[in-house]
XYZ file of C-alpha atoms in Angstrom:
704
model
C -18.149 170.409 -93.995
C -15.800 171.954 -91.441
C -18.397 171.489 -88.728
C -18.626 167.777 -89.555
C -14.892 166.974 -89.488
C -14.551 166.733 -85.687
C -17.558 164.413 -85.552
C -16.034 162.164 -88.242
C -12.708 161.991 -86.432
C -14.446 161.266 -83.163
C -16.410 158.487 -84.841
C -13.253 156.906 -86.265
C -11.421 157.182 -82.965
C -14.360 155.670 -81.120
C -14.505 152.786 -83.587
C -10.796 152.072 -83.182
C -11.010 152.214 -79.389
C -13.878 149.733 -79.388
C -12.367 147.467 -82.040
C -8.923 147.302 -80.424
C -10.404 146.246 -77.092
C -12.766 143.679 -78.643
C -12.269 139.997 -77.794
C -13.136 138.949 -81.365
C -11.183 139.553 -84.567
C -12.464 142.468 -86.731
C -11.666 143.138 -90.394
C -12.771 146.012 -92.675
C -12.422 145.659 -96.467
C -13.533 147.533 -99.567
C -15.622 146.173 -102.441
C -12.463 144.735 -104.054
C -11.906 142.614 -100.920
C -8.824 144.684 -100.053
C -8.176 144.713 -96.300
C -8.312 148.300 -94.968
C -8.242 147.594 -91.245
C -7.818 144.761 -88.720
C -7.678 144.909 -84.930
C -5.050 143.459 -82.600
C -7.089 140.292 -81.966
C -7.173 139.587 -85.728
C -3.393 139.969 -85.985
C -2.985 137.626 -83.022
C -5.425 135.030 -84.440
C -4.013 134.846 -87.977
C -0.327 135.402 -87.118
C 0.381 138.245 -89.555
C 1.991 141.591 -88.765
C -0.181 144.621 -89.516
C 2.011 145.697 -92.432
C 1.789 142.162 -93.900
C -2.007 142.105 -94.022
C -3.204 145.690 -94.681
C -3.697 146.152 -98.425
C -3.873 142.400 -99.091
C -6.956 140.557 -100.319
C -9.288 138.931 -97.807
C -8.757 135.661 -99.674
C -5.385 135.138 -97.908
C -7.453 134.312 -94.806
C -9.490 131.656 -96.665
C -8.695 128.111 -97.766
C -8.430 127.767 -101.539
C -11.818 125.990 -101.680
C -13.689 129.086 -100.369
C -11.980 131.886 -102.346
C -13.912 131.663 -105.607
C -17.275 131.553 -103.840
C -16.308 134.610 -101.774
C -15.352 136.742 -104.782
C -18.480 135.642 -106.654
C -20.678 136.532 -103.677
C -19.141 140.021 -103.345
C -19.737 140.753 -107.036
C -23.318 139.485 -106.816
C -24.050 141.694 -103.804
C -22.544 144.831 -105.426
C -24.448 144.305 -108.656
C -27.802 143.302 -107.164
C -27.753 144.679 -103.639
C -29.349 141.405 -102.511
C -27.459 139.991 -99.502
C -27.109 136.266 -99.067
C -24.816 136.146 -96.061
C -24.697 139.832 -95.065
C -26.239 140.363 -91.637
C -25.971 136.676 -90.721
C -23.662 134.598 -88.545
C -22.407 131.296 -89.931
C -19.624 128.757 -89.455
C -16.809 128.321 -91.987
C -13.095 127.520 -91.996
C -10.215 130.015 -92.167
C -6.464 129.662 -92.674
C -3.652 131.423 -90.772
C -0.193 132.522 -91.823
C 1.202 129.013 -91.174
C -1.466 127.668 -93.594
C -3.233 125.836 -90.770
C -6.984 125.536 -91.333
C -9.305 126.040 -88.358
C -13.086 126.587 -87.794
C -14.493 130.085 -87.215
C -17.810 131.797 -86.613
C -18.223 134.741 -89.043
C -20.646 137.697 -88.922
C -20.731 140.032 -91.974
C -22.077 143.553 -92.384
C -21.948 146.026 -95.307
C -22.493 149.746 -95.889
C -22.126 152.230 -98.729
C -20.180 155.491 -98.809
C -20.710 157.431 -102.004
C -20.623 154.915 -104.799
C -18.490 152.341 -102.999
C -19.370 149.472 -100.742
C -17.424 148.537 -97.622
C -17.590 145.343 -95.607
C -16.841 144.456 -91.974
C -16.395 140.979 -90.582
C -16.340 139.786 -86.966
C -14.512 136.465 -86.563
C -14.528 134.148 -83.560
C -12.238 131.099 -83.283
C -14.467 128.110 -82.385
C -11.737 125.434 -82.395
C -12.254 124.738 -78.701
C -16.003 124.456 -79.215
C -15.468 121.877 -81.966
C -13.050 119.931 -79.774
C -15.565 119.805 -76.944
C -18.320 118.647 -79.315
C -15.984 116.008 -80.713
C -15.145 114.894 -77.179
C -18.859 114.515 -76.347
C -19.486 112.607 -79.569
C -16.632 110.186 -78.842
C -17.783 109.651 -75.275
C -21.384 108.991 -76.298
C -20.411 106.576 -79.069
C -17.928 104.509 -77.080
C -20.148 104.555 -73.963
C -22.962 103.006 -75.979
C -20.552 100.392 -77.354
C -19.213 99.554 -73.883
C -22.713 99.102 -72.464
C -23.478 96.490 -75.148
C -20.244 94.504 -74.708
C -20.567 90.891 -73.528
C -17.493 90.937 -71.288
C -14.642 93.141 -70.081
C -12.167 92.113 -72.795
C -14.681 92.976 -75.525
C -15.294 96.351 -73.859
C -11.524 96.960 -73.715
C -11.074 95.979 -77.357
C -13.901 98.254 -78.543
C -12.523 101.171 -76.505
C -8.926 100.810 -77.714
C -9.893 100.417 -81.386
C -12.362 103.316 -81.362
C -9.990 105.730 -79.591
C -7.080 104.912 -81.923
C -9.206 105.306 -85.044
C -10.941 108.515 -83.919
C -7.814 110.227 -82.550
C -5.416 108.922 -85.206
C -3.128 107.017 -82.781
C -1.175 104.123 -84.231
C -1.376 101.509 -81.486
C -3.304 100.700 -78.335
C -2.983 97.968 -75.713
C -4.205 96.999 -72.236
C -2.479 95.620 -69.119
C -4.028 93.894 -66.122
C -2.883 93.225 -62.556
C -2.360 89.566 -61.627
C -3.135 89.663 -57.899
C -1.902 86.109 -57.363
C 1.544 86.629 -58.909
C 1.663 90.339 -57.949
C 2.757 91.315 -61.462
C 1.300 93.335 -64.339
C 0.508 91.173 -67.374
C -0.421 91.861 -70.983
C -4.152 91.699 -71.689
C -5.274 89.771 -74.793
C -6.639 92.911 -76.509
C -4.766 95.389 -78.683
C -5.003 97.481 -81.878
C -2.498 98.574 -84.538
C -2.977 100.715 -87.621
C -0.237 98.939 -89.629
C 1.322 95.460 -89.643
C 4.787 96.938 -89.122
C 3.978 97.438 -85.434
C 3.437 93.694 -84.832
C 6.967 93.106 -83.386
C 6.151 95.616 -80.656
C 3.105 93.583 -79.560
C 5.077 90.315 -79.714
C 7.587 91.746 -77.233
C 4.754 93.152 -75.100
C 3.012 89.765 -74.835
C 6.179 88.287 -73.300
C 6.705 91.170 -70.836
C 5.632 91.567 -67.212
C 6.141 94.472 -64.804
C 6.047 95.165 -61.113
C 3.768 97.934 -59.864
C 5.691 101.196 -60.216
C 8.262 99.715 -62.638
C 8.789 101.860 -65.751
C 5.997 103.855 -67.374
C 3.683 100.855 -67.652
C 4.078 100.054 -63.962
C 3.709 103.722 -62.959
C 0.140 103.774 -64.309
C -0.748 101.172 -61.654
C 0.198 103.758 -59.008
C -2.984 105.545 -60.162
C -1.048 107.974 -62.368
C -1.852 109.205 -65.871
C 1.413 108.986 -67.866
C 2.265 111.066 -70.958
C 5.652 111.057 -72.680
C 6.446 112.824 -75.976
C 9.390 110.464 -76.660
C 9.598 106.984 -75.141
C 12.787 106.221 -77.121
C 14.949 108.943 -75.540
C 17.862 108.040 -73.268
C 16.097 109.626 -70.292
C 12.878 107.702 -70.908
C 11.796 105.157 -68.270
C 9.941 103.136 -70.913
C 11.245 99.548 -70.670
C 10.422 98.575 -74.263
C 12.110 101.611 -75.846
C 14.382 99.551 -78.142
C 11.551 97.716 -79.935
C 9.527 100.965 -79.953
C 12.435 102.677 -81.733
C 12.676 99.838 -84.271
C 9.001 99.963 -85.283
C 8.806 103.785 -85.119
C 6.717 104.564 -82.026
C 7.370 107.811 -80.124
C 4.615 109.235 -77.903
C 2.677 107.349 -75.220
C -0.400 107.980 -73.075
C -1.143 105.649 -70.151
C -4.402 105.838 -68.171
C -5.391 103.692 -65.142
C -8.690 101.813 -64.897
C -9.798 101.884 -61.263
C -12.576 100.593 -59.066
C -14.852 102.947 -57.136
C -12.584 102.335 -54.139
C -9.570 103.723 -56.011
C -7.834 100.385 -56.724
C -6.060 100.121 -60.103
C -6.748 96.755 -61.743
C -5.976 97.534 -65.411
C -4.588 100.238 -67.710
C -4.886 101.562 -71.265
C -1.733 102.481 -73.227
C -1.776 104.381 -76.556
C 1.169 105.035 -78.908
C 1.877 107.484 -81.750
C 4.671 107.402 -84.325
C 5.636 111.057 -83.801
C 6.596 113.114 -80.780
C 3.624 115.169 -79.622
C 2.809 117.270 -76.582
C -0.053 116.302 -74.287
C -3.559 116.920 -75.645
C -5.606 117.766 -72.541
C -8.954 117.087 -74.247
C -7.787 113.698 -75.583
C -6.457 112.756 -72.127
C -9.773 113.785 -70.576
C -11.728 111.624 -73.048
C -9.545 108.560 -72.407
C -9.726 109.102 -68.628
C -13.527 109.331 -68.776
C -13.712 106.113 -70.760
C -11.349 104.409 -68.291
C -13.739 105.340 -65.478
C -16.631 103.834 -67.452
C -14.598 100.675 -68.067
C -13.968 100.383 -64.331
C -17.671 100.713 -63.609
C -18.457 98.262 -66.425
C -16.031 95.648 -65.084
C -17.400 95.891 -61.552
C -20.910 95.471 -62.895
C -19.895 92.474 -65.023
C -18.040 90.942 -62.075
C -21.168 91.301 -59.955
C -23.271 89.734 -62.706
C -20.751 86.914 -63.057
C -20.819 86.283 -59.294
C -24.595 86.132 -59.411
C -24.502 83.822 -62.412
C -21.945 81.575 -60.727
C -24.054 81.580 -57.615
C -27.160 80.585 -59.577
C -25.225 77.945 -61.507
C -23.803 76.661 -58.232
C -27.232 76.236 -56.762
C -28.528 74.642 -59.952
C -25.644 72.150 -59.727
C -26.658 71.355 -56.172
C -30.263 70.958 -57.298
C -29.374 68.505 -60.095
C -29.635 65.549 -57.722
C -32.049 67.216 -55.317
C -34.983 64.868 -54.447
C -37.510 67.223 -56.002
C -38.488 68.198 -59.507
C -36.677 71.507 -60.252
C -37.521 73.577 -63.311
C -36.880 77.024 -64.751
C -38.509 79.097 -67.501
C -37.428 82.137 -69.459
C -39.257 85.494 -69.364
C -41.765 84.207 -71.979
C -42.681 81.169 -69.887
C -40.823 78.697 -72.126
C -39.035 75.948 -70.119
C -35.222 76.108 -70.286
C -34.103 73.778 -67.501
C -35.144 70.560 -65.675
C -33.025 68.780 -63.077
C -32.178 65.058 -63.090
C -34.981 64.233 -60.696
C -37.501 65.739 -63.103
C -36.009 63.854 -66.064
C -36.071 60.621 -64.086
C -39.753 61.233 -63.279
C -40.630 61.887 -66.956
C -38.324 59.184 -68.340
C -36.817 61.460 -71.012
C -33.600 63.345 -71.699
C -33.319 67.095 -71.266
C -33.417 67.806 -75.004
C -36.681 65.889 -75.497
C -38.242 67.248 -72.319
C -37.637 70.846 -73.422
C -39.499 70.126 -76.651
C -42.449 68.399 -74.949
C -45.908 69.918 -74.849
C -46.990 69.956 -71.182
C -50.642 69.407 -72.144
C -49.811 65.818 -73.141
C -48.724 64.921 -69.598
C -51.387 66.840 -67.634
C -55.167 66.340 -67.623
C -57.055 69.073 -69.464
C -58.747 70.647 -66.401
C -55.455 70.644 -64.444
C -53.570 72.094 -67.431
C -56.082 74.958 -67.707
C -55.710 75.746 -63.978
C -51.910 75.639 -64.316
C -51.934 77.903 -67.375
C -54.223 80.451 -65.709
C -52.187 80.455 -62.493
C -48.875 80.894 -64.322
C -50.165 83.644 -66.646
C -51.619 85.630 -63.739
C -48.443 85.240 -61.636
C -46.199 86.139 -64.578
C -48.261 89.234 -65.428
C -47.989 90.573 -61.868
C -44.561 88.999 -61.104
C -45.982 86.979 -58.221
C -45.128 83.664 -56.608
C -47.558 80.858 -57.337
C -48.322 77.392 -56.039
C -50.679 74.778 -57.461
C -51.533 71.088 -57.172
C -51.940 69.218 -60.443
C -51.854 65.675 -61.740
C -48.970 64.667 -64.008
C -48.269 61.405 -65.868
C -45.104 59.640 -64.713
C -42.769 57.667 -67.064
C -44.642 54.419 -66.216
C -48.049 55.907 -67.142
C -49.221 56.461 -63.562
C -50.962 59.730 -62.687
C -49.226 61.355 -59.770
C -50.247 64.376 -57.696
C -47.658 67.126 -58.090
C -47.386 70.195 -55.886
C -45.586 72.822 -57.981
C -44.456 76.272 -56.804
C -42.630 78.988 -58.717
C -40.917 82.301 -57.935
C -39.903 85.089 -60.345
C -36.188 85.903 -60.535
C -34.388 89.002 -61.872
C -30.947 90.070 -63.089
C -28.838 92.814 -61.460
C -30.662 95.462 -63.489
C -34.038 94.336 -62.089
C -35.091 92.825 -65.404
C -37.543 89.933 -65.097
C -35.786 86.765 -66.325
C -38.459 84.100 -65.748
C -39.533 81.641 -63.058
C -37.587 79.179 -60.931
C -39.711 76.402 -59.489
C -39.759 73.227 -57.493
C -42.310 70.443 -57.826
C -43.000 67.519 -55.530
C -44.708 64.214 -56.069
C -47.228 64.334 -53.227
C -49.241 61.246 -54.121
C -47.994 59.172 -51.209
C -48.208 62.169 -48.887
C -51.876 62.568 -49.637
C -52.387 59.136 -48.080
C -50.185 59.937 -45.136
C -50.943 63.449 -43.909
C -48.359 63.474 -41.170
C -45.551 62.475 -43.498
C -46.789 64.963 -46.048
C -46.678 67.857 -43.558
C -43.142 67.033 -42.407
C -41.756 66.643 -45.914
C -43.548 69.740 -47.131
C -42.082 71.879 -44.321
C -38.516 70.669 -44.986
C -38.771 71.133 -48.732
C -40.474 74.504 -48.356
C -37.698 75.702 -46.044
C -35.100 74.587 -48.547
C -36.861 76.457 -51.319
C -37.174 79.606 -49.226
C -33.492 79.478 -48.308
C -32.562 79.189 -51.962
C -34.836 82.054 -52.932
C -33.646 84.138 -49.956
C -30.050 83.628 -51.048
C -30.859 84.922 -54.521
C -32.821 87.839 -53.053
C -29.919 88.614 -50.717
C -27.451 88.674 -53.595
C -29.775 90.977 -55.494
C -30.149 93.235 -52.448
C -26.379 93.360 -51.900
C -25.902 94.431 -55.510
C -28.477 97.229 -55.117
C -26.804 98.402 -51.918
C -23.426 98.374 -53.674
C -24.739 100.515 -56.526
C -26.335 102.916 -54.017
C -23.058 103.256 -52.112
C -21.200 103.996 -55.348
C -23.764 106.672 -56.237
C -23.697 108.228 -52.737
C -19.907 108.174 -52.598
C -19.604 109.862 -56.006
C -22.144 112.532 -55.015
C -20.384 113.130 -51.677
C -16.976 113.469 -53.333
C -18.335 115.934 -55.910
C -19.965 118.053 -53.187
C -16.778 118.087 -51.095
C -14.697 119.009 -54.136
C -17.025 121.918 -55.004
C -16.898 123.149 -51.378
C -13.090 122.991 -51.272
C -12.798 124.870 -54.567
C -15.123 127.625 -53.290
C -13.247 127.903 -49.956
C -9.922 128.077 -51.763
C -11.182 130.782 -54.145
C -12.684 132.814 -51.281
C -9.415 132.545 -49.325
C -7.345 133.667 -52.314
C -9.636 136.648 -52.906
C -9.593 137.596 -49.209
C -5.771 137.485 -48.977
C -5.382 139.476 -52.164
C -8.015 142.088 -51.206
C -6.812 142.419 -47.624
C -3.157 142.865 -48.561
C -4.130 145.386 -51.257
C -6.582 147.413 -49.148
C -4.273 147.617 -46.105
C -1.474 149.309 -48.030
C -3.148 152.748 -48.161
C -3.996 153.103 -44.417
C -0.544 151.827 -43.452
C 1.038 154.394 -45.742
C -1.058 157.059 -43.998
C 0.050 155.849 -40.558
C 3.654 155.797 -41.743
C 3.253 159.395 -42.959
C 1.844 160.432 -39.575
C 4.786 158.868 -37.737
C 7.121 160.830 -40.012
C 5.337 164.034 -38.967
C 5.653 162.962 -35.314
C 9.372 162.368 -35.925
C 9.697 165.972 -37.113
C 7.875 167.204 -33.989
C 9.785 165.063 -31.480
C 13.171 165.718 -33.099
C 12.990 169.362 -32.077
C 15.377 170.258 -29.255
C 12.466 171.681 -27.267
C 10.700 168.314 -27.134
C 11.917 166.374 -24.150
C 9.381 163.589 -23.577
C 11.514 160.461 -24.082
C 8.623 158.107 -23.412
C 6.681 159.445 -26.401
C 9.794 159.196 -28.561
C 10.197 155.572 -27.484
C 6.522 154.868 -28.241
C 6.922 156.374 -31.723
C 9.893 154.075 -32.373
C 7.782 151.114 -31.270
C 5.006 152.239 -33.641
C 7.500 152.490 -36.494
C 8.797 149.010 -35.722
C 5.239 147.627 -35.694
C 4.490 149.372 -39.007
C 7.569 147.792 -40.557
C 6.481 144.340 -39.325
C 2.958 144.908 -40.648
C 4.314 145.971 -44.053
C 6.418 142.813 -44.184
C 3.375 140.738 -43.277
C 1.352 142.383 -46.070
C 4.193 141.740 -48.516
C 4.196 138.087 -47.401
C 0.414 137.915 -47.854
C 0.831 139.335 -51.345
C 3.412 136.652 -52.094
C 1.022 133.966 -50.816
C -1.753 135.381 -53.000
C 0.509 135.291 -56.046
C 1.554 131.725 -55.317
C -2.076 130.669 -54.736
C -3.142 132.303 -58.015
C -0.306 130.561 -59.887
C 1.167 133.901 -61.008
C 4.646 133.351 -62.434
C 7.030 134.648 -65.051
C 7.597 132.880 -68.321
C 9.621 129.728 -67.836
C 13.168 130.110 -69.196
C 16.730 128.863 -68.485
C 18.045 130.655 -65.375
C 21.568 131.621 -64.294
C 21.594 130.444 -60.668
C 24.909 132.191 -59.932
C 23.500 135.608 -60.931
C 20.336 135.044 -58.891
C 22.343 134.082 -55.761
C 24.582 137.138 -56.218
C 21.505 139.395 -56.517
C 19.991 137.877 -53.345
C 23.270 138.413 -51.440
C 23.226 142.075 -52.416
C 19.682 142.420 -51.092
C 20.653 140.652 -47.861
C 23.909 142.590 -47.523
C 22.976 144.224 -44.202
C 21.936 140.900 -42.652
C 25.072 139.142 -43.911
C 27.314 141.903 -42.643
C 25.552 142.238 -39.282
C 25.732 138.473 -38.624
C 29.311 138.181 -40.021
C 28.042 135.224 -42.093
C 30.372 133.372 -44.472
C 28.749 132.005 -47.655
C 30.528 129.332 -49.667
C 29.369 128.519 -53.221
C 29.835 125.357 -55.298
C 27.918 125.787 -58.575
C 30.368 124.235 -61.069
C 28.237 121.103 -61.622
C 24.917 122.955 -61.780
C 22.827 121.862 -64.814
C 20.488 124.156 -66.740
C 17.361 125.008 -64.719
C 14.266 126.062 -66.653
C 12.119 127.919 -64.150
C 10.410 131.197 -63.366
C 13.095 133.706 -62.425
C 10.861 135.350 -59.821
C 10.046 131.987 -58.230
C 13.627 130.665 -58.087
C 14.758 134.014 -56.649
C 12.056 133.728 -53.974
C 13.296 130.207 -53.090
C 16.936 131.343 -52.738
C 15.903 134.464 -50.798
C 13.850 132.503 -48.238
C 16.430 129.740 -47.737
C 19.395 132.115 -47.384
C 17.594 134.568 -45.092
C 16.413 131.672 -42.892
C 19.985 130.314 -42.659
C 21.153 133.738 -41.401
C 18.099 134.389 -39.210
C 18.140 131.058 -37.340
C 21.849 131.137 -36.457
C 23.446 129.876 -33.274
C 26.139 131.524 -31.155
C 28.730 130.376 -33.696
C 29.688 132.477 -36.685
C 27.143 131.606 -39.449
C 28.672 129.359 -42.110
C 26.412 128.691 -45.124
C 27.099 126.302 -48.012
C 25.209 126.671 -51.310
C 25.757 124.081 -53.993
C 23.973 122.799 -57.094
C 24.335 119.452 -58.842
C 22.404 116.950 -60.967
C 20.926 113.673 -59.705
C 18.692 111.401 -61.796
C 16.305 113.771 -63.661
C 16.628 116.614 -61.158
C 18.777 119.693 -60.646
C 19.266 119.897 -56.847
C 19.838 123.217 -55.048
C 21.293 122.483 -51.584
C 21.496 125.141 -48.833
C 23.221 124.043 -45.567
C 23.970 125.989 -42.381
C 25.480 125.516 -38.920
C 22.537 127.190 -37.172
C 20.243 126.192 -34.327
C 18.684 123.251 -36.223
C 15.096 121.949 -36.204
C 13.299 119.189 -34.317
C 11.772 117.518 -37.388
C 9.515 115.267 -35.281
C 7.694 118.249 -33.821
C 7.970 120.922 -36.499
C 5.427 121.197 -39.316
C 7.764 123.173 -41.539
C 5.655 123.787 -44.603
C 2.355 124.898 -43.076
C 1.324 128.531 -43.603
C 2.276 130.809 -40.629
C 3.975 127.850 -38.866
C 7.194 128.930 -37.101
C 9.570 126.420 -35.571
C 11.454 128.994 -33.422
C 9.490 131.677 -31.576
C 12.597 133.485 -30.341
C 13.374 134.792 -33.809
C 11.182 137.267 -35.686
C 9.339 136.066 -38.772
C 5.906 135.454 -40.287
C 6.246 131.715 -40.860
C 5.343 131.657 -44.563
C 8.734 131.445 -46.265
C 8.913 127.634 -46.288
C 5.206 127.441 -47.205
C 5.875 129.597 -50.294
C 8.895 127.474 -51.260
C 6.890 124.239 -50.887
C 3.950 125.600 -52.901
C 6.207 126.889 -55.716
C 8.185 123.667 -56.060
C 5.079 121.424 -55.793
C 3.306 123.388 -58.560
C 6.377 122.902 -60.769
C 6.441 119.126 -60.227
C 9.539 119.156 -58.010
C 10.058 118.405 -54.325
C 11.912 119.642 -51.224
C 13.701 117.568 -48.566
C 15.013 118.643 -45.156
C 17.774 117.209 -42.974
C 18.369 118.804 -39.578
C 19.734 118.192 -36.084
C 19.061 120.515 -33.166
C 22.175 122.509 -32.254
C 24.142 121.457 -35.358
C 22.346 122.948 -38.351
C 20.033 122.191 -41.278
C 20.202 121.263 -44.963
C 17.395 122.066 -47.442
C 17.513 120.221 -50.796
C 15.241 121.643 -53.519
C 14.624 119.347 -56.536
C 13.974 121.070 -59.906
C 12.854 118.892 -62.823
C 15.460 118.920 -65.593
C 14.212 119.804 -69.106
């Protein structure tokens, strides 16, 4: 037994090392379902402390509905040894310390030591997987519904109702852009879960907005808007008072755009509680908005084609030829006035007429055969037949037909023109002239329809090519950006060791040249130059490291920051520069609001702005003003100096490695880092400067 103890300890230690580094949650329990062990991932997933969960029953991790079945299954396995779920992976729900139920994937195993059984479970949280599946299900369902809608308003109504019901949102509405009046108007489609929200829609129907006005108008700037509380004092929501009265809080606004990026409508959804943005829900709504945009453009194209056809049919009503049209089954659905005048009937009676009663049998058979063959192969046809006129006379009719299609290339039937050529048969010259003129007219009409069809196909092809091109460019840019980040990070990291070696060698050279016997001043001067270059290179590597961190979005936890303490810390670090330049720094931070930001990032901003104000000084004594105040929804940090100033027309201040004064040492990345940090945080930076007088940098931090 003594020889086995080290192996047992090693086995236990190995198990713990593997379990603690596992990405899934691991539990070990005895045959009484008492928890004997859980790894760090399990503690993190379920929210318990280790001392709260060890020794407890496994049932605390299960919803009430699963507990009895679990205990029964354990007893059955111990008594019979027949596993039902042991050795398998299956999906079930679990419950955490906050009593929130969520889906998991569970794998069970069992073993026996002595007379006792032990069980191990590996648990994987599959909440994200379920959300993605739900997202796909919603998209597929609503996409199918949109494709079957008769018009854009029906598609909007289906989308709004389905999203609200599936996601549990209380209200949904749509807004459209009136291009004539240049205002945003309420669309006649909306959804509400309860009648109490009706006053909100009554106010909405009477409202209009300018583009960019309030949250509703901001969506038409091609922005997705999310607000957890539209009734707050800071909210830009124009209908906040009625929203407060009916009990609406959160809002999501998504633009509906054309393939050219023009916003022509928007979807707005409301919830009666304050909630943070659900990225998956926003993605679903955005995807559906894109489909609605595509749907509208398609319907508009179809409507233009329909209007065009109807326009030409209107023209052809009084055209001096017999115009007719059939459906895809060959059943007549239209005759113009000239035809009805020839037959002596009204349209309703003519549509019911059997053609065989007005055409001789042999001619009717030839007509039927010609039409059936042409329809089968979607060909044009032309035939001469005899037809009885309203006065009983048999007239020779030259009839020609062409197939026509909708925008989806579906065969819709035949459009034809027929001529009474009886008189022409007796006058060949007149017949030829009239036939040419009428044939040209027919061809022009058909060509116009073909041209419209071709233009629609070209439009769809351009949309497809543009989408493919944009996707390819986006993938290329993402790859280039990732490669650049990795190169900067690797280069800055790998250069540190050789530079440290060079720096060590220069230190050894310093020891050699500092001896009184060494008298070569040129070598000493060269060593000093090497040391200076090493220092510059180290600074460059540090700057590259900072760029890499900014590019990789590395930042501390966001928290309220004490700007006064940060500025004081930066002044201590820049003490030598401040003293050497005899700079005077004046602070005005009394009106500074709370700034929630990464401490490392805000320190980097202050460091770069203050060091630049000292570095780019003029012959005057440097005088630097630092103040902080609140304006609108921003906390503004302002740093002004009386330095050399900047020619803002020529300088590209915020480009990486761009320096606007070559007489002063620097790497040219400080302002780039500031711009990248503040852009990522949703703020902005503004610059005012005049050459020879000084500069002012205003950094805008979003207020919480």
